Structure formats: C-alpha cells, structure tokens
Coordinates of C-alpha atoms and ligand atoms in Angstrom, one line a residue:
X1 CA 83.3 103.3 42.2
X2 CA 87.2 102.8 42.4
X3 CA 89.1 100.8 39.4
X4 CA 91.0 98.5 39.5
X5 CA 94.0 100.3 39.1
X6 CA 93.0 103.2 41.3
X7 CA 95.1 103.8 44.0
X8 CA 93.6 103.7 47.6
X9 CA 92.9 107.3 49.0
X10 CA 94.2 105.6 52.7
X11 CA 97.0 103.3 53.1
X12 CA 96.4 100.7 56.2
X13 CA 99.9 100.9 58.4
X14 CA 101.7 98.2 58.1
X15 CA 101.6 95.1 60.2
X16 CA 104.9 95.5 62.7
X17 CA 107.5 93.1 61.3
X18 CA 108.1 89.7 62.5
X19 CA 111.5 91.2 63.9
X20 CA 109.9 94.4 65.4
X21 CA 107.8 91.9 67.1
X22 CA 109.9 89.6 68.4
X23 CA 112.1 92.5 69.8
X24 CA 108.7 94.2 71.4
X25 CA 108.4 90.5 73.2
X26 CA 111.8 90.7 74.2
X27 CA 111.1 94.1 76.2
X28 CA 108.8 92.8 78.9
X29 CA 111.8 92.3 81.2
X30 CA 112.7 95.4 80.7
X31 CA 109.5 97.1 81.8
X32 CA 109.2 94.3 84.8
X33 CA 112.1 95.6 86.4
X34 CA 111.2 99.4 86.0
X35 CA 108.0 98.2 87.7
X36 CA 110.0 96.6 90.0
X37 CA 112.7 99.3 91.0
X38 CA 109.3 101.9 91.2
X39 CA 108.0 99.5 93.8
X40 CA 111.0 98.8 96.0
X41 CA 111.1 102.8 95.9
X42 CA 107.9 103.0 96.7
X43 CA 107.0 105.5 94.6
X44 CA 103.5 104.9 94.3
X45 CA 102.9 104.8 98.1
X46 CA 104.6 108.7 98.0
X47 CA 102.3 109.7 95.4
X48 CA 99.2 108.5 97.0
X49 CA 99.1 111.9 99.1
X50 CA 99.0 113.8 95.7
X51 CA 101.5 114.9 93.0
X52 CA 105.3 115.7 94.1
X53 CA 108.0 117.2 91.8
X54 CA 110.7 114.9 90.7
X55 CA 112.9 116.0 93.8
X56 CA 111.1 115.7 96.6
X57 CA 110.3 112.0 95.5
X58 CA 114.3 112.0 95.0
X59 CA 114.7 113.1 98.7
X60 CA 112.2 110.6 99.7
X61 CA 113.1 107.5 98.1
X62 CA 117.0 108.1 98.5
X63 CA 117.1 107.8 94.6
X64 CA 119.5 109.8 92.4
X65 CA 117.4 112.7 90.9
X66 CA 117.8 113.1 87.1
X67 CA 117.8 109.4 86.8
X68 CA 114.6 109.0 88.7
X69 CA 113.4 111.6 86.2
X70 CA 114.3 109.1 83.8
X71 CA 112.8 105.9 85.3
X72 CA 109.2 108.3 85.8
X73 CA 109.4 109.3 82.2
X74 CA 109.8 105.3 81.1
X75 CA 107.0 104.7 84.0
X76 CA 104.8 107.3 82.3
X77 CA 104.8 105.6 78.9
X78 CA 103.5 102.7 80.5
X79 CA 100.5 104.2 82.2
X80 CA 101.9 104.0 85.8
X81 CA 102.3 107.8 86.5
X82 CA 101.6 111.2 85.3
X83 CA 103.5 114.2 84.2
X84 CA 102.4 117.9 84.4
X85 CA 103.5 121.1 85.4
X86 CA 107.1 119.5 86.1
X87 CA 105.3 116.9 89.0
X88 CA 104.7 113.1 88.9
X89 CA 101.2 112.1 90.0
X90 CA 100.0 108.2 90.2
X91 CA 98.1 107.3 87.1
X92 CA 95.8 104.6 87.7
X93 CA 97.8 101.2 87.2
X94 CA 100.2 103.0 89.6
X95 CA 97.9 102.8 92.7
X96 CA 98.1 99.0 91.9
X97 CA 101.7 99.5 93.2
X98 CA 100.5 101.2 96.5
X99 CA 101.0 99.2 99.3
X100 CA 97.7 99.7 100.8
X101 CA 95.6 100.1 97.7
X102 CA 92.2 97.5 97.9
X103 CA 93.4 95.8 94.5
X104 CA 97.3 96.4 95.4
X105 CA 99.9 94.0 93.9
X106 CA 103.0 95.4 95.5
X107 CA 104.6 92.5 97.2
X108 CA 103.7 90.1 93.7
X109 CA 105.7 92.3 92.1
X110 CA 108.4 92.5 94.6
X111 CA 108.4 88.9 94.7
X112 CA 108.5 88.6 90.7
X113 CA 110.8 91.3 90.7
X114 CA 113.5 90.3 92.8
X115 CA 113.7 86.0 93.4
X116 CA 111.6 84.9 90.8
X117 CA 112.9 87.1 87.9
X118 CA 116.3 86.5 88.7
X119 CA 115.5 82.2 88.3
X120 CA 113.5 83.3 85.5
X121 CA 117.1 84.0 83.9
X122 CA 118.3 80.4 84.3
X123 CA 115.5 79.0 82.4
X124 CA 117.8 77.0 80.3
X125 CA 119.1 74.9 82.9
X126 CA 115.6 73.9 83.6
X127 CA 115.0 73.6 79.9
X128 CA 117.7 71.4 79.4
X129 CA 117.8 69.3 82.9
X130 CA 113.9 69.4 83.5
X131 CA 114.8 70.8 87.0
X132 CA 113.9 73.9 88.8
X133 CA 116.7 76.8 87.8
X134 CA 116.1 78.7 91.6
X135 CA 118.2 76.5 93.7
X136 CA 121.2 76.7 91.6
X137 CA 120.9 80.6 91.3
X138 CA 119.7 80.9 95.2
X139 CA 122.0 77.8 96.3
X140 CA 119.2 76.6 98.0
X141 CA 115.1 75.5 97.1
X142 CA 112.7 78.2 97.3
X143 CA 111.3 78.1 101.1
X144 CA 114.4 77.0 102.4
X145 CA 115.6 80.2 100.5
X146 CA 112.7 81.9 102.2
X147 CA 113.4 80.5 105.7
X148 CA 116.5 82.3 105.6
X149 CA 116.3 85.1 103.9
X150 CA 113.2 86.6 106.1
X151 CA 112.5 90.2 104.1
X152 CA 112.0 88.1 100.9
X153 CA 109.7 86.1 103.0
X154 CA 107.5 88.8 103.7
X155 CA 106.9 89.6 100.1
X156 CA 106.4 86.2 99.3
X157 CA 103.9 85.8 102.2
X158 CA 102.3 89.2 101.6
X159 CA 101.9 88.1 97.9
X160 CA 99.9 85.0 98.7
X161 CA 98.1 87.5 101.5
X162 CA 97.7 89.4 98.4
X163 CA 95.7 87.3 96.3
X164 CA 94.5 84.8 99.2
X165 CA 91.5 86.4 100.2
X166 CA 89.6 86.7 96.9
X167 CA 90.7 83.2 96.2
X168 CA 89.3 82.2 99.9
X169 CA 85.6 84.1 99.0
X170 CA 85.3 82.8 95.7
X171 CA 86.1 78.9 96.7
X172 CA 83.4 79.4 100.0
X173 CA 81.1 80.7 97.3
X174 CA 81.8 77.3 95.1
X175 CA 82.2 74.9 97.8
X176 CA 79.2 74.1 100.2
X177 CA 81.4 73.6 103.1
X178 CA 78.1 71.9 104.8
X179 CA 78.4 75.3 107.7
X180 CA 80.0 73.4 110.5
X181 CA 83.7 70.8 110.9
X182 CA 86.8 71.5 110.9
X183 CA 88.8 72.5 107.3
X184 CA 92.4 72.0 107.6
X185 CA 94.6 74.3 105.2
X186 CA 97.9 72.3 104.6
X187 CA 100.3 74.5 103.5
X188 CA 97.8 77.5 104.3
X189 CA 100.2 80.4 104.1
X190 CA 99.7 83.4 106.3
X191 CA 95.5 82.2 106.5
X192 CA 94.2 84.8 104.4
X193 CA 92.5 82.4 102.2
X194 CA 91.0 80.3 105.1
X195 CA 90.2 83.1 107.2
X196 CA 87.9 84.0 103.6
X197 CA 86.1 80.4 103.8
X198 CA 85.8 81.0 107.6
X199 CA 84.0 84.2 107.4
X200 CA 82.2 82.9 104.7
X201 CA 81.3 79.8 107.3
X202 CA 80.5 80.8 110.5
X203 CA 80.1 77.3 111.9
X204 CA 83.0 75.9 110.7
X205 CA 86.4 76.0 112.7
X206 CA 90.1 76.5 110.9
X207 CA 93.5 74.8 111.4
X208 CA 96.2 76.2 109.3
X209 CA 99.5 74.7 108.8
X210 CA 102.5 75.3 106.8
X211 CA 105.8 76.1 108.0
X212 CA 106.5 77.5 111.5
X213 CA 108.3 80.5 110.3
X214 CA 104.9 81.3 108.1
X215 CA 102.2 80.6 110.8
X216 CA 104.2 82.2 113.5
X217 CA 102.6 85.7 111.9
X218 CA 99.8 84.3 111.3
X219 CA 97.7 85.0 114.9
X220 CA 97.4 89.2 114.1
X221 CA 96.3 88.3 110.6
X222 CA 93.5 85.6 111.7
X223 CA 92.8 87.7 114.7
X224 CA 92.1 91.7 112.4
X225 CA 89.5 89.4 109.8
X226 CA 87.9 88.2 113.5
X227 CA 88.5 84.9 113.0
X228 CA 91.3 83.7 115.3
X229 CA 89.0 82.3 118.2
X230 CA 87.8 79.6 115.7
X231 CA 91.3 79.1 114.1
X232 CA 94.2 77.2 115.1
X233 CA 97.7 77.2 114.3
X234 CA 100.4 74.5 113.6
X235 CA 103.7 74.8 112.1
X236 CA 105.2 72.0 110.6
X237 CA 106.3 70.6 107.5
X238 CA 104.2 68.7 105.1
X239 CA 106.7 66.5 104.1
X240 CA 106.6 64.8 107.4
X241 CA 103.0 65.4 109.0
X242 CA 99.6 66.5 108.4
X243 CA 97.6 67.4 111.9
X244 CA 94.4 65.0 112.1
X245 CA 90.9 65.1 113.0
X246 CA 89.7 67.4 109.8
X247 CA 86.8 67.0 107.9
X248 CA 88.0 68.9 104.7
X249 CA 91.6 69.8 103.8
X250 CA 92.6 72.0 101.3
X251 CA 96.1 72.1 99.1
X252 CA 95.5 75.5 97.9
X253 CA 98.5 76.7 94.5
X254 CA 100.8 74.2 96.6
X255 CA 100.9 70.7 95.6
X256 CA 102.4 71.6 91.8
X257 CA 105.2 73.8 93.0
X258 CA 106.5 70.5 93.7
X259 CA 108.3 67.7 91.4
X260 CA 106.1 64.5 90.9
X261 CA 108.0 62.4 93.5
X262 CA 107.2 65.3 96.4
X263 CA 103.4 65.4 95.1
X264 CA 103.6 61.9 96.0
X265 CA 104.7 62.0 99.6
X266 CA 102.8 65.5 100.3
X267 CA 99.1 63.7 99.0
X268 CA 100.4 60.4 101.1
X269 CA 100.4 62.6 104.3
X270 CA 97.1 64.1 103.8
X271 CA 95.9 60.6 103.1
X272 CA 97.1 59.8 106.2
X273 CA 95.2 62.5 107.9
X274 CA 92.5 61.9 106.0
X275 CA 89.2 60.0 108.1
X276 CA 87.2 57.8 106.2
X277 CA 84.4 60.3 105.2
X278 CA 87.4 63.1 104.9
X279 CA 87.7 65.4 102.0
X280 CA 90.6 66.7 100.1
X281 CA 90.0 70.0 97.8
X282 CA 92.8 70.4 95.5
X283 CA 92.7 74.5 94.3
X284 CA 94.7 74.3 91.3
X285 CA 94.9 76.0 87.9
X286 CA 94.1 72.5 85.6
X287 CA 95.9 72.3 82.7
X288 CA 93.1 71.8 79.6
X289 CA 93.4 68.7 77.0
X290 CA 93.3 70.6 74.0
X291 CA 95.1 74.1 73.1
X292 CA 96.6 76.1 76.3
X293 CA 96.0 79.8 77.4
X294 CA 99.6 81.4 77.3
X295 CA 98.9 82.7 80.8
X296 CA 98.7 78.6 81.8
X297 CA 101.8 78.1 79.5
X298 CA 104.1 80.2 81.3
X299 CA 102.0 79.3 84.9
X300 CA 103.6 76.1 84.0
X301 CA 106.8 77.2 83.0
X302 CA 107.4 79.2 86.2
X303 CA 106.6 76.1 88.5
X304 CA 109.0 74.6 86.6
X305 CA 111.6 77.7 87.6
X306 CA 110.5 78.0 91.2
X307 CA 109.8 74.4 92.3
X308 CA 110.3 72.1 89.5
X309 CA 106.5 71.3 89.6
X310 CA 104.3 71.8 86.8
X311 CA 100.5 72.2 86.2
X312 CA 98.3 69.0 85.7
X313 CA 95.8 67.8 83.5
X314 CA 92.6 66.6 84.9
X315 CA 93.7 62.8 84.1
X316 CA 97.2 63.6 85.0
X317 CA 95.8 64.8 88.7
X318 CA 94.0 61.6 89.1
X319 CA 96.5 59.6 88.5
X320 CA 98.4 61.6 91.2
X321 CA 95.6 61.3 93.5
X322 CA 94.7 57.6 92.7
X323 CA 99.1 56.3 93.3
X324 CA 98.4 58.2 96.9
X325 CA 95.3 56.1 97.6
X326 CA 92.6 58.7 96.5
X327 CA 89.8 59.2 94.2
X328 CA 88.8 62.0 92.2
X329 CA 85.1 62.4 92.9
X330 CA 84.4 65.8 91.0
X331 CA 86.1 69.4 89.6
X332 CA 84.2 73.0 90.4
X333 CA 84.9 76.2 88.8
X334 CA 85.4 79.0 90.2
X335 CA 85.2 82.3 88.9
X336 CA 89.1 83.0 89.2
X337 CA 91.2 80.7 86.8
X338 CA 91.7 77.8 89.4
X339 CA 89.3 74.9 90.3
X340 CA 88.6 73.0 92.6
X341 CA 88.9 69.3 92.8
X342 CA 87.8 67.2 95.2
X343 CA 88.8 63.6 96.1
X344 CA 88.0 61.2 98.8
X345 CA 89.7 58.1 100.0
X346 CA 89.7 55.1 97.8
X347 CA 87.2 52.1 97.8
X348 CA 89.3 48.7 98.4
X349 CA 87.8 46.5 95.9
Ligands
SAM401 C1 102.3 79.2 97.0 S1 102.1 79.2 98.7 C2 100.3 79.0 98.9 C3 99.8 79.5 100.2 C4 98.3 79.4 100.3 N1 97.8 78.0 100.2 C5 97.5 80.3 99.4 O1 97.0 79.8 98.4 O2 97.4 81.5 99.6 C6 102.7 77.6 99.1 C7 102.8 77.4 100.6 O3 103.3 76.1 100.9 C8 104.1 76.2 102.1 N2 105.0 75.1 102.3 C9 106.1 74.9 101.5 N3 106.8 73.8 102.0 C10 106.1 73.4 103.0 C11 106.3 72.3 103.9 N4 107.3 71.5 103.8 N5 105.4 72.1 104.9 C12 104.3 73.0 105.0 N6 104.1 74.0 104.2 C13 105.0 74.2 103.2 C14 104.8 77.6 101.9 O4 105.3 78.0 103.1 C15 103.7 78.4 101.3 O5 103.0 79.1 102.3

C-alpha cells in the first residue's frame, strides 16, 4: 500500500489549459476551410478510383503542387486522406467529400464553405443589430443572392437534395399520411424530400412549390425516384401565394430561416390554402425549455446569420401558429433531430 507521501509511479497528463482550449476552439475555421478548398478541388472525387501521387492530383485539380502537398498533409491529420509510399488515398471521412458517395456531404460543405462561412464572419453585426449579417456581406438576402448567383444555387439546392431524402423517409415513417390526397410541399426545394413521402405513399399525389428558379430542375429529379407522374410543379413565392386544394402541407427547415414578421405572412398564406379539414406539418428542429444541445445553439445562431430567423420553442411555435389562425394539435419525433408538428385551422369560439 502507498503512503501518504509516496509519490505516484504514473503521473495523469495534464488537463489542456483553459488557453490551449480556447485556441483549439478557435481552429475549427481553420480546418472548415481546408475541408472546403479539398472539396471545391475535388480531391476526394479523384481519389475515389484509388491512390494518386501528389502530382497527378496537382495536374488534375489545377492546384499548385508543393502546396497541395501541404493542404493533404493538414487533410491527413484530420482523417480525410491517407499517405503512403509518397501517394494520397481517401481515408474514410474523405469519401464523405465524394460527390457521389451514398452518405456524401459535398455540396453542405460547399455551401458552408463558401456563403455561409463568409456571413458567419459578420456575426457581430447580427449580435449587435439582431439582424441577419448575409445581406450586408452578399448585398442582398440569401435566395435573392441565390437567384442570382446560380452555381451557389446548385450547392445550396444539392445540399438540401443532400439531406432531403432521409428527412423525407423518416417523416413518411412518422407520419400516417392516411395512403391517398394530395401533400403540398411549400417551399419544397428540389422535391427530394417529398419524392421520399411519395414513395413511401403510393396513393398519395405531390405538389411542390418554392421558387421558379428551384422547381424549374425539379421534373429530372422527381422523374429518376419515379415519382413525377404523381407530382406537380409550381413555382412561385410564398410570400404571395400558396397553390390550393391540399390535404396536408408541409414547411419543411423553412419557416425559421425567416424573421418573426415573415413567419407571420408565410403561415397566413398556408392558412389561406388551407381547407377546413387541411393539415399543416411544420418539420422543424424545436428548441427544448430547459438546457440546449450546442448543435441547437449554433442551429439557432446560423438562422440568425442566414435569414435572421431563429429556432422556436414549442410554446413559442404555437403562438406563431395561433396569431396566423392555427392550432397546434400534436408534435412527433422523428428519428433525425427535427419534429414534426402538426396544426389545423382554428375553432371560432
Ligand atoms: C432550407 S430550404 C428547405 C428545402 C426543403 N423544404 C427541404 O427541407 O429539403 C428552404 C427553401 O425555401 C425556399 N424559399 C425561399 N423563399 C421562398 C419563397 N419566397 N417562396 C417559395 N419558396 C421559397 C427556398 O428556395 C428553399 O428551397
């Protein structure tokens, strides 16, 4: 048995100081935009045929040789590639960064690469002014931005494409769309998401709608997941109409990108749409009462950046729901982090 004054045969490290930490925090931009630069290069899609030495990937991806080597070194600490007999091969978060992987998030992280980190760096305007920080570094909002600047469009579309379809399966798995109607996605993207519920849903029929630049790719998209003969498409703009005649409608990681006096008018037009035994499913990430996850915290925070929207409590979203004429009738979990909330036209009492 040791005394008291013996000293221990091991020594635990020491805990990283507050400092170290803090600076360790302050590297994640860093490492986003050398994920970033290796995705616009494309680096992972030229290693998907197997390893290449650092200058044929030079050649390839027009980059400057020994610097790449430097970027694939910095890449390799992080798990994203492979070094070995003087090639680069893709380590496995690097086929993440493949544009055709199954699980690939290449045009998320071109979008949070390019727009959305370069907002991210006006976060004290928002901060101090409550407002979103893009249209003062873009000069314009976020989809008018998009609207005109159509290769950042495609990422942004391709990143909701991205992650649409999971989210699609998972709320037809939630959501007993009773097999037949029509579901209307306002603000529907590209329709990977409602070409999910559709498959899902063989009886039901699809309208997507969200901005004519969006939809107008949206017929090869509909038509390769076999859906397009029971889908139609509507461009248009939320702000000012919402086609009728649905049974559901869905506001799928929409609504909140907005600031609270746009919420308004967007839930007033579905309202409008809405027939008396319509539904509206709100898929949102809601915002818990008590202590927040950090991924929700900075959720929140980048709706603020983007859109000047923010994320919602569940009380918060039925008072939303209830100034447009709405009630809040039940919330569903789904297996990803959002839920789905349901509401139905008020009662006059
Ligand atoms: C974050 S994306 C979500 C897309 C889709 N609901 C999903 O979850 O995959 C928000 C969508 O709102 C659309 N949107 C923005 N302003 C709009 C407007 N005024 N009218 C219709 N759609 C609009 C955008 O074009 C974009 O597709």
């Amino acid at each position: 048995m040791m005394s008291e004054t013996e000293a221990p045969t091991q020594v635990a490290a020491a805990a990283p100081a507050p400092s170290q930490l803090v600076l360790q925090l302050m590297s994640g931009s860093v490492v986003a935009q050398a994920l970033y630069v290796a995705t616009r290069l494309g680096i992972a899609d030229h290693l998907t045929g197997g390893p290449l030495p650092v200058t044929s990937l030079a050649a390839r991806t027009g980059a400057h040789p020994p610097t790449l080597a430097r970027l694939l070194r910095a890449l390799a600490s992080l798990g994203v590639v492979r070094e070995g007999d003087g090639t680069y091969a893709l380590a496995p978060l690097g086929l993440a960064l493949a544009q055709n992987a199954p699980d690939s998030v290449c045009a998320s992280v071109l979008f949070a690469g390019a727009e959305q980190y370069r907002a991210w760096g006006d976060l004290l305007h928002s901060v101090q002014t409550g407002e979103a920080a893009f249209p003062r570094v873009f000069g314009a909002d976020c989809y008018a931005y998009l609207t005109a600047h159509p290769e950042s469009a495609r990422s942004f579309d391709a990143s909701m494409v991205e992650t649409g379809g999971a989210l699609g399966s998972a709320i037809a798995a939630a959501y007993d769309f009773a097999g037949e109607g029509t579901v209307v996605d306002v603000g529907g993207g590209p329709g990977a998401l409602l070409a999910a519920i559709l498959q899902a849903n063989p009886g039901l029929h699809g309208v997507l709608f969200d901005r004519p630049q969006v939809v107008a790719g949206a017929g090869e998209l509909l038509a390769g997941l076999g859906v397009a003969d029971r889908c139609t498409v509507v461009g248009g703009s939320f702000f000012e109409d919402v086609p009728a005649g649905g049974d559901v409608y869905l506001l799928a990681r929409t609504l909140l990108n907005f600031p609270d006096a746009q919420v308004g008018c967007i839930l007033r037009r579905c309202r409008a749409a809405l027939g008396p035994a319509g539904r509206l499913l709100l898929i949102e990430s809601i915002l818990p009462d008590g202590t927040v996850s950090a991924a929700d915290a900075f959720n929140d925070l980048n709706l603020l950046v983007l859109g000047g929207g923010r994320m919602a409590t569940l009380n918060e979203l039925r008072g939303l729901l209830a100034q447009a004429d709405l009630t809040l009738t039940r919330v569903i979990a789904t297996p990803t982090r959002v839920s789905i909330a349901e509401a139905v036209p008020a009662v006059e009492t």
